[in-house]
């Protein structure tokens, strides 16, 4: 079956602009995660959805970052007033719900490389 | 505060030999550990995991060892193959939680 897909694969924007990054999870996975990976670092947790609700948004760095998942499937990460420091690869992952009795391996998409000029 | 650490940024191994990648963690509440493999321009791919109730898990050429008292885990690949060349990330979580905490990765090069 299809894996996690993310669009666009690359996004170049100017400082101060607004961007949206999209994630399509694996069908049947109710848990969805966003991570940010900066150069030379491992993925850093941003937010976790269980179904439609953001169960944990403690990783969002500030209020310029927001994510939605209105129908419990596709999710959009939104970044307002982008800054050069936002440049990174944004990864989306999906899984079965944590603690659901199966190993909750997270399956990652290829990421969106965001460059803020 | 880096709760999961991979202190070796790179490792080179001859084809056919054993590769050993190391990972340390600080949070004693972690009870589930995973290794991910990442090729350039792709997302991380799950490789192998281990629950804290075990000290070893094996899957083909890949074995993960967990030493809870030392808060240390390692990934052994034997025999190493050129296709194993990638960046390997260690990750940890509390099984009832949702965040995965990743290390900074180790770039493995297997020399033919």
PDB file of C-alpha atoms in Angstrom:
ATOM      1  CA  UNK A   1       0.000   0.000   0.000  1.00  0.00           C
ATOM      2  CA  UNK A   2       0.937   3.659  -0.237  1.00  0.00           C
ATOM      3  CA  UNK A   3       3.217   5.108   2.361  1.00  0.00           C
ATOM      4  CA  UNK A   4       3.153   8.560   3.924  1.00  0.00           C
ATOM      5  CA  UNK A   5       3.294  11.270   1.288  1.00  0.00           C
ATOM      6  CA  UNK A   6       4.222  14.913   1.720  1.00  0.00           C
ATOM      7  CA  UNK A   7       3.842  17.859  -0.591  1.00  0.00           C
ATOM      8  CA  UNK A   8       5.593  19.868  -1.774  1.00  0.00           C
ATOM      9  CA  UNK A   9       8.936  18.094  -1.692  1.00  0.00           C
ATOM     10  CA  UNK A  10      10.698  21.449  -1.759  1.00  0.00           C
ATOM     11  CA  UNK A  11       9.491  24.898  -0.828  1.00  0.00           C
ATOM     12  CA  UNK A  12      11.450  28.118  -1.173  1.00  0.00           C
ATOM     13  CA  UNK A  13       9.935  31.228   0.309  1.00  0.00           C
ATOM     14  CA  UNK A  14      10.919  34.683   1.414  1.00  0.00           C
ATOM     15  CA  UNK A  15      11.248  35.836   4.979  1.00  0.00           C
ATOM     16  CA  UNK A  16       7.909  36.974   6.333  1.00  0.00           C
ATOM     17  CA  UNK A  17       5.768  34.853   4.015  1.00  0.00           C
ATOM     18  CA  UNK A  18       3.201  32.224   4.977  1.00  0.00           C
ATOM     19  CA  UNK A  19       3.645  28.554   4.007  1.00  0.00           C
ATOM     20  CA  UNK A  20       1.566  25.406   4.214  1.00  0.00           C
ATOM     21  CA  UNK A  21       3.004  21.913   4.176  1.00  0.00           C
ATOM     22  CA  UNK A  22       0.779  18.914   3.557  1.00  0.00           C
ATOM     23  CA  UNK A  23       0.915  15.348   4.823  1.00  0.00           C
ATOM     24  CA  UNK A  24      -1.105  12.319   3.703  1.00  0.00           C
ATOM     25  CA  UNK A  25      -0.724   9.527   6.267  1.00  0.00           C
ATOM     26  CA  UNK A  26      -0.994   5.802   5.721  1.00  0.00           C
ATOM     27  CA  UNK A  27      -4.619   4.764   5.463  1.00  0.00           C
ATOM     28  CA  UNK A  28      -5.892   3.464   8.791  1.00  0.00           C
ATOM     29  CA  UNK A  29      -3.251   5.191  10.895  1.00  0.00           C
ATOM     30  CA  UNK A  30      -5.045   7.408  13.364  1.00  0.00           C
ATOM     31  CA  UNK A  31      -1.896   8.885  14.866  1.00  0.00           C
ATOM     32  CA  UNK A  32      -0.011  11.577  12.934  1.00  0.00           C
ATOM     33  CA  UNK A  33       3.149  13.403  13.890  1.00  0.00           C
ATOM     34  CA  UNK A  34       5.119  16.356  12.603  1.00  0.00           C
ATOM     35  CA  UNK A  35       8.863  16.636  13.124  1.00  0.00           C
ATOM     36  CA  UNK A  36      11.456  19.172  12.059  1.00  0.00           C
ATOM     37  CA  UNK A  37      14.966  18.129  11.125  1.00  0.00           C
ATOM     38  CA  UNK A  38      17.648  20.777  10.954  1.00  0.00           C
ATOM     39  CA  UNK A  39      21.001  20.158   9.323  1.00  0.00           C
ATOM     40  CA  UNK A  40      23.126  17.743  11.324  1.00  0.00           C
ATOM     41  CA  UNK A  41      20.370  17.031  13.809  1.00  0.00           C
ATOM     42  CA  UNK A  42      17.876  14.279  14.382  1.00  0.00           C
ATOM     43  CA  UNK A  43      14.149  14.807  13.883  1.00  0.00           C
ATOM     44  CA  UNK A  44      12.664  17.072  16.545  1.00  0.00           C
ATOM     45  CA  UNK A  45       9.063  16.518  17.639  1.00  0.00           C
ATOM     46  CA  UNK A  46       6.595  19.306  16.869  1.00  0.00           C
ATOM     47  CA  UNK A  47       3.036  18.034  17.271  1.00  0.00           C
ATOM     48  CA  UNK A  48       1.003  14.854  17.534  1.00  0.00           C
ATOM     49  CA  UNK A  49      -2.577  14.235  16.400  1.00  0.00           C
ATOM     50  CA  UNK A  50      -4.789  11.410  17.510  1.00  0.00           C
ATOM     51  CA  UNK A  51      -7.673  11.554  15.078  1.00  0.00           C
ATOM     52  CA  UNK A  52      -8.705  15.140  14.469  1.00  0.00           C
ATOM     53  CA  UNK A  53      -7.404  16.622  17.694  1.00  0.00           C
ATOM     54  CA  UNK A  54      -3.919  17.799  18.555  1.00  0.00           C
ATOM     55  CA  UNK A  55      -3.168  15.569  21.528  1.00  0.00           C
ATOM     56  CA  UNK A  56       0.260  17.081  22.119  1.00  0.00           C
ATOM     57  CA  UNK A  57       1.530  20.327  20.594  1.00  0.00           C
ATOM     58  CA  UNK A  58       4.288  20.866  23.122  1.00  0.00           C
ATOM     59  CA  UNK A  59       6.993  20.756  20.451  1.00  0.00           C
ATOM     60  CA  UNK A  60       5.737  23.705  18.423  1.00  0.00           C
ATOM     61  CA  UNK A  61       8.457  26.368  18.832  1.00  0.00           C
ATOM     62  CA  UNK A  62       6.161  29.400  18.936  1.00  0.00           C
ATOM     63  CA  UNK A  63       2.758  30.685  17.899  1.00  0.00           C
ATOM     64  CA  UNK A  64       3.828  31.169  14.288  1.00  0.00           C
ATOM     65  CA  UNK A  65       3.475  27.406  13.896  1.00  0.00           C
ATOM     66  CA  UNK A  66       0.085  25.759  13.681  1.00  0.00           C
ATOM     67  CA  UNK A  67      -1.196  22.436  12.392  1.00  0.00           C
ATOM     68  CA  UNK A  68      -4.612  21.057  11.582  1.00  0.00           C
ATOM     69  CA  UNK A  69      -6.130  17.701  10.737  1.00  0.00           C
ATOM     70  CA  UNK A  70      -9.813  18.495  10.210  1.00  0.00           C
ATOM     71  CA  UNK A  71     -11.019  15.098   9.035  1.00  0.00           C
ATOM     72  CA  UNK A  72      -8.581  12.881  10.866  1.00  0.00           C
ATOM     73  CA  UNK A  73      -6.556  12.027   7.795  1.00  0.00           C
ATOM     74  CA  UNK A  74      -4.632  14.694   5.860  1.00  0.00           C
ATOM     75  CA  UNK A  75      -2.770  17.223   7.975  1.00  0.00           C
ATOM     76  CA  UNK A  76      -1.417  20.672   7.149  1.00  0.00           C
ATOM     77  CA  UNK A  77       1.416  22.369   8.983  1.00  0.00           C
ATOM     78  CA  UNK A  78       1.159  26.134   8.712  1.00  0.00           C
ATOM     79  CA  UNK A  79       3.958  28.579   9.372  1.00  0.00           C
ATOM     80  CA  UNK A  80       3.250  32.299   9.525  1.00  0.00           C
ATOM     81  CA  UNK A  81       5.776  35.102   9.077  1.00  0.00           C
ATOM     82  CA  UNK A  82       8.531  32.676   8.195  1.00  0.00           C
ATOM     83  CA  UNK A  83      12.050  33.328   9.427  1.00  0.00           C
ATOM     84  CA  UNK A  84      15.377  32.118   8.086  1.00  0.00           C
ATOM     85  CA  UNK A  85      15.725  29.895  11.142  1.00  0.00           C
ATOM     86  CA  UNK A  86      12.642  27.964  10.049  1.00  0.00           C
ATOM     87  CA  UNK A  87      14.642  26.475   7.188  1.00  0.00           C
ATOM     88  CA  UNK A  88      14.704  22.701   7.729  1.00  0.00           C
ATOM     89  CA  UNK A  89      13.223  19.456   6.507  1.00  0.00           C
ATOM     90  CA  UNK A  90       9.733  18.993   7.881  1.00  0.00           C
ATOM     91  CA  UNK A  91       8.866  15.336   8.340  1.00  0.00           C
ATOM     92  CA  UNK A  92       5.471  13.809   8.815  1.00  0.00           C
ATOM     93  CA  UNK A  93       4.912  10.342  10.275  1.00  0.00           C
ATOM     94  CA  UNK A  94       1.895   8.179  11.004  1.00  0.00           C
ATOM     95  CA  UNK A  95       1.288   5.141  13.164  1.00  0.00           C
ATOM     96  CA  UNK A  96      -1.265   3.131  15.056  1.00  0.00           C
ATOM     97  CA  UNK A  97      -2.233   4.878  18.289  1.00  0.00           C
ATOM     98  CA  UNK A  98       0.457   4.814  20.992  1.00  0.00           C
ATOM     99  CA  UNK A  99      -0.214   2.162  23.600  1.00  0.00           C
ATOM    100  CA  UNK A 100      -2.665   0.390  21.340  1.00  0.00           C
ATOM    101  CA  UNK A 101      -1.065  -2.957  21.960  1.00  0.00           C
ATOM    102  CA  UNK A 102       1.035  -3.005  18.828  1.00  0.00           C
ATOM    103  CA  UNK A 103       4.471  -1.567  18.472  1.00  0.00           C
ATOM    104  CA  UNK A 104       3.854   1.992  17.446  1.00  0.00           C
ATOM    105  CA  UNK A 105       6.567   2.325  14.855  1.00  0.00           C
ATOM    106  CA  UNK A 106       6.189   5.639  13.153  1.00  0.00           C
ATOM    107  CA  UNK A 107       6.289   5.518   9.376  1.00  0.00           C
ATOM    108  CA  UNK A 108       7.843   8.623   7.895  1.00  0.00           C
ATOM    109  CA  UNK A 109       7.218  10.477   4.702  1.00  0.00           C
ATOM    110  CA  UNK A 110      10.062  11.822   2.546  1.00  0.00           C
ATOM    111  CA  UNK A 111       9.776  15.284   4.066  1.00  0.00           C
ATOM    112  CA  UNK A 112       9.392  18.808   2.753  1.00  0.00           C
ATOM    113  CA  UNK A 113      12.580  20.814   2.509  1.00  0.00           C
ATOM    114  CA  UNK A 114      11.712  24.393   3.440  1.00  0.00           C
ATOM    115  CA  UNK A 115      14.142  27.157   2.593  1.00  0.00           C
ATOM    116  CA  UNK A 116      13.456  30.661   3.842  1.00  0.00           C
ATOM    117  CA  UNK A 117      15.517  33.278   2.038  1.00  0.00           C
TER     118      UNK A 117
ATOM    119  CA  UNK B   1      18.445  19.179  26.410  1.00  0.00           C
ATOM    120  CA  UNK B   2      19.390  16.163  24.313  1.00  0.00           C
ATOM    121  CA  UNK B   3      17.802  13.129  25.941  1.00  0.00           C
ATOM    122  CA  UNK B   4      19.085  10.710  23.314  1.00  0.00           C
ATOM    123  CA  UNK B   5      22.702  10.935  22.236  1.00  0.00           C
ATOM    124  CA  UNK B   6      24.706   9.388  19.471  1.00  0.00           C
ATOM    125  CA  UNK B   7      28.255  10.453  20.109  1.00  0.00           C
ATOM    126  CA  UNK B   8      29.780   9.076  16.928  1.00  0.00           C
ATOM    127  CA  UNK B   9      28.768  11.184  13.938  1.00  0.00           C
ATOM    128  CA  UNK B  10      30.336   8.748  11.493  1.00  0.00           C
ATOM    129  CA  UNK B  11      31.589   5.191  11.200  1.00  0.00           C
ATOM    130  CA  UNK B  12      33.391   3.334   8.403  1.00  0.00           C
ATOM    131  CA  UNK B  13      33.435  -0.440   8.227  1.00  0.00           C
ATOM    132  CA  UNK B  14      34.755  -2.949   5.715  1.00  0.00           C
ATOM    133  CA  UNK B  15      32.171  -5.026   3.884  1.00  0.00           C
ATOM    134  CA  UNK B  16      31.554  -8.325   5.668  1.00  0.00           C
ATOM    135  CA  UNK B  17      32.647  -7.015   9.062  1.00  0.00           C
ATOM    136  CA  UNK B  18      30.463  -6.055  11.980  1.00  0.00           C
ATOM    137  CA  UNK B  19      29.100  -2.516  12.359  1.00  0.00           C
ATOM    138  CA  UNK B  20      28.322  -1.362  15.891  1.00  0.00           C
ATOM    139  CA  UNK B  21      26.368   1.837  16.375  1.00  0.00           C
ATOM    140  CA  UNK B  22      25.915   3.210  19.869  1.00  0.00           C
ATOM    141  CA  UNK B  23      23.265   5.291  21.579  1.00  0.00           C
ATOM    142  CA  UNK B  24      22.893   6.662  25.105  1.00  0.00           C
ATOM    143  CA  UNK B  25      19.843   8.130  26.790  1.00  0.00           C
ATOM    144  CA  UNK B  26      19.237  10.072  29.962  1.00  0.00           C
ATOM    145  CA  UNK B  27      15.537   9.642  30.703  1.00  0.00           C
ATOM    146  CA  UNK B  28      14.883   6.529  32.807  1.00  0.00           C
ATOM    147  CA  UNK B  29      11.191   6.716  31.863  1.00  0.00           C
ATOM    148  CA  UNK B  30      11.955   5.637  28.295  1.00  0.00           C
ATOM    149  CA  UNK B  31      10.765   2.090  27.761  1.00  0.00           C
ATOM    150  CA  UNK B  32      10.712   1.683  24.018  1.00  0.00           C
ATOM    151  CA  UNK B  33      13.645   2.159  21.685  1.00  0.00           C
ATOM    152  CA  UNK B  34      13.960   2.106  17.944  1.00  0.00           C
ATOM    153  CA  UNK B  35      16.546   2.402  15.223  1.00  0.00           C
ATOM    154  CA  UNK B  36      15.771   4.178  11.998  1.00  0.00           C
ATOM    155  CA  UNK B  37      17.806   4.222   8.807  1.00  0.00           C
ATOM    156  CA  UNK B  38      17.829   7.214   6.503  1.00  0.00           C
ATOM    157  CA  UNK B  39      19.012   7.598   2.941  1.00  0.00           C
ATOM    158  CA  UNK B  40      19.522  11.051   1.419  1.00  0.00           C
ATOM    159  CA  UNK B  41      16.305  12.783   0.314  1.00  0.00           C
ATOM    160  CA  UNK B  42      14.152  10.127   1.971  1.00  0.00           C
ATOM    161  CA  UNK B  43      12.387   9.966   5.295  1.00  0.00           C
ATOM    162  CA  UNK B  44      13.693   7.728   8.073  1.00  0.00           C
ATOM    163  CA  UNK B  45      12.754   4.062   7.677  1.00  0.00           C
ATOM    164  CA  UNK B  46      12.051   1.870  10.668  1.00  0.00           C
ATOM    165  CA  UNK B  47      14.696  -0.806  11.143  1.00  0.00           C
ATOM    166  CA  UNK B  48      14.310  -2.542  14.490  1.00  0.00           C
ATOM    167  CA  UNK B  49      12.940  -1.862  17.956  1.00  0.00           C
ATOM    168  CA  UNK B  50      13.223  -3.149  21.490  1.00  0.00           C
ATOM    169  CA  UNK B  51      11.043  -2.893  24.549  1.00  0.00           C
ATOM    170  CA  UNK B  52      12.626  -2.268  27.923  1.00  0.00           C
ATOM    171  CA  UNK B  53      11.487  -5.679  29.144  1.00  0.00           C
ATOM    172  CA  UNK B  54      14.057  -7.232  26.815  1.00  0.00           C
ATOM    173  CA  UNK B  55      17.798  -6.842  26.515  1.00  0.00           C
ATOM    174  CA  UNK B  56      18.176  -8.138  22.985  1.00  0.00           C
ATOM    175  CA  UNK B  57      16.161  -8.252  19.798  1.00  0.00           C
ATOM    176  CA  UNK B  58      17.351  -9.801  16.590  1.00  0.00           C
ATOM    177  CA  UNK B  59      16.077  -9.502  13.046  1.00  0.00           C
ATOM    178  CA  UNK B  60      18.240 -11.078  10.382  1.00  0.00           C
ATOM    179  CA  UNK B  61      21.538  -9.239  10.182  1.00  0.00           C
ATOM    180  CA  UNK B  62      20.402  -6.626  12.702  1.00  0.00           C
ATOM    181  CA  UNK B  63      20.522  -7.001  16.472  1.00  0.00           C
ATOM    182  CA  UNK B  64      19.742  -4.362  19.056  1.00  0.00           C
ATOM    183  CA  UNK B  65      21.091  -4.668  22.590  1.00  0.00           C
ATOM    184  CA  UNK B  66      19.706  -2.724  25.530  1.00  0.00           C
ATOM    185  CA  UNK B  67      21.553  -2.114  28.796  1.00  0.00           C
ATOM    186  CA  UNK B  68      19.042  -0.364  31.042  1.00  0.00           C
ATOM    187  CA  UNK B  69      21.391   0.109  33.963  1.00  0.00           C
ATOM    188  CA  UNK B  70      23.841   1.938  31.716  1.00  0.00           C
ATOM    189  CA  UNK B  71      21.047   3.637  29.718  1.00  0.00           C
ATOM    190  CA  UNK B  72      22.775   2.440  26.596  1.00  0.00           C
ATOM    191  CA  UNK B  73      21.732   0.632  23.481  1.00  0.00           C
ATOM    192  CA  UNK B  74      23.589  -0.511  20.444  1.00  0.00           C
ATOM    193  CA  UNK B  75      22.802  -1.742  16.960  1.00  0.00           C
ATOM    194  CA  UNK B  76      24.910  -4.519  15.493  1.00  0.00           C
ATOM    195  CA  UNK B  77      24.904  -5.203  11.775  1.00  0.00           C
ATOM    196  CA  UNK B  78      26.644  -8.368  10.682  1.00  0.00           C
ATOM    197  CA  UNK B  79      27.781  -8.917   8.054  1.00  0.00           C
ATOM    198  CA  UNK B  80      27.809  -5.315   6.887  1.00  0.00           C
ATOM    199  CA  UNK B  81      26.927  -4.673   3.258  1.00  0.00           C
ATOM    200  CA  UNK B  82      27.514  -1.615   1.051  1.00  0.00           C
ATOM    201  CA  UNK B  83      23.742  -1.090   0.882  1.00  0.00           C
ATOM    202  CA  UNK B  84      23.767  -0.518   4.633  1.00  0.00           C
ATOM    203  CA  UNK B  85      25.538   2.800   4.064  1.00  0.00           C
ATOM    204  CA  UNK B  86      23.123   5.395   5.444  1.00  0.00           C
ATOM    205  CA  UNK B  87      22.505   7.592   8.477  1.00  0.00           C
ATOM    206  CA  UNK B  88      21.206   5.648  11.470  1.00  0.00           C
ATOM    207  CA  UNK B  89      19.074   7.344  14.099  1.00  0.00           C
ATOM    208  CA  UNK B  90      18.362   6.010  17.538  1.00  0.00           C
ATOM    209  CA  UNK B  91      14.994   6.997  19.026  1.00  0.00           C
ATOM    210  CA  UNK B  92      13.288   6.504  22.359  1.00  0.00           C
ATOM    211  CA  UNK B  93       9.832   6.940  23.808  1.00  0.00           C
ATOM    212  CA  UNK B  94       7.561   5.991  26.609  1.00  0.00           C
ATOM    213  CA  UNK B  95       5.311   3.359  25.070  1.00  0.00           C
ATOM    214  CA  UNK B  96       2.215   5.085  26.294  1.00  0.00           C
ATOM    215  CA  UNK B  97       3.478   8.392  25.052  1.00  0.00           C
ATOM    216  CA  UNK B  98       3.608   9.885  21.633  1.00  0.00           C
ATOM    217  CA  UNK B  99       6.871  11.731  21.266  1.00  0.00           C
ATOM    218  CA  UNK B 100       9.876  10.014  19.846  1.00  0.00           C
ATOM    219  CA  UNK B 101      13.158  11.542  20.944  1.00  0.00           C
ATOM    220  CA  UNK B 102      15.842  11.137  18.313  1.00  0.00           C
ATOM    221  CA  UNK B 103      19.594  11.191  18.499  1.00  0.00           C
ATOM    222  CA  UNK B 104      21.659  13.221  16.060  1.00  0.00           C
ATOM    223  CA  UNK B 105      22.462  10.211  13.897  1.00  0.00           C
ATOM    224  CA  UNK B 106      25.524   8.216  12.885  1.00  0.00           C
ATOM    225  CA  UNK B 107      26.557   8.103   9.248  1.00  0.00           C
ATOM    226  CA  UNK B 108      27.650   4.562   8.401  1.00  0.00           C
ATOM    227  CA  UNK B 109      29.826   3.882   5.370  1.00  0.00           C
ATOM    228  CA  UNK B 110      30.413   0.269   4.401  1.00  0.00           C
ATOM    229  CA  UNK B 111      33.448   0.013   2.179  1.00  0.00           C
ATOM    230  CA  UNK B 112      33.302  -2.653  -0.540  1.00  0.00           C
TER     231      UNK B 112
END
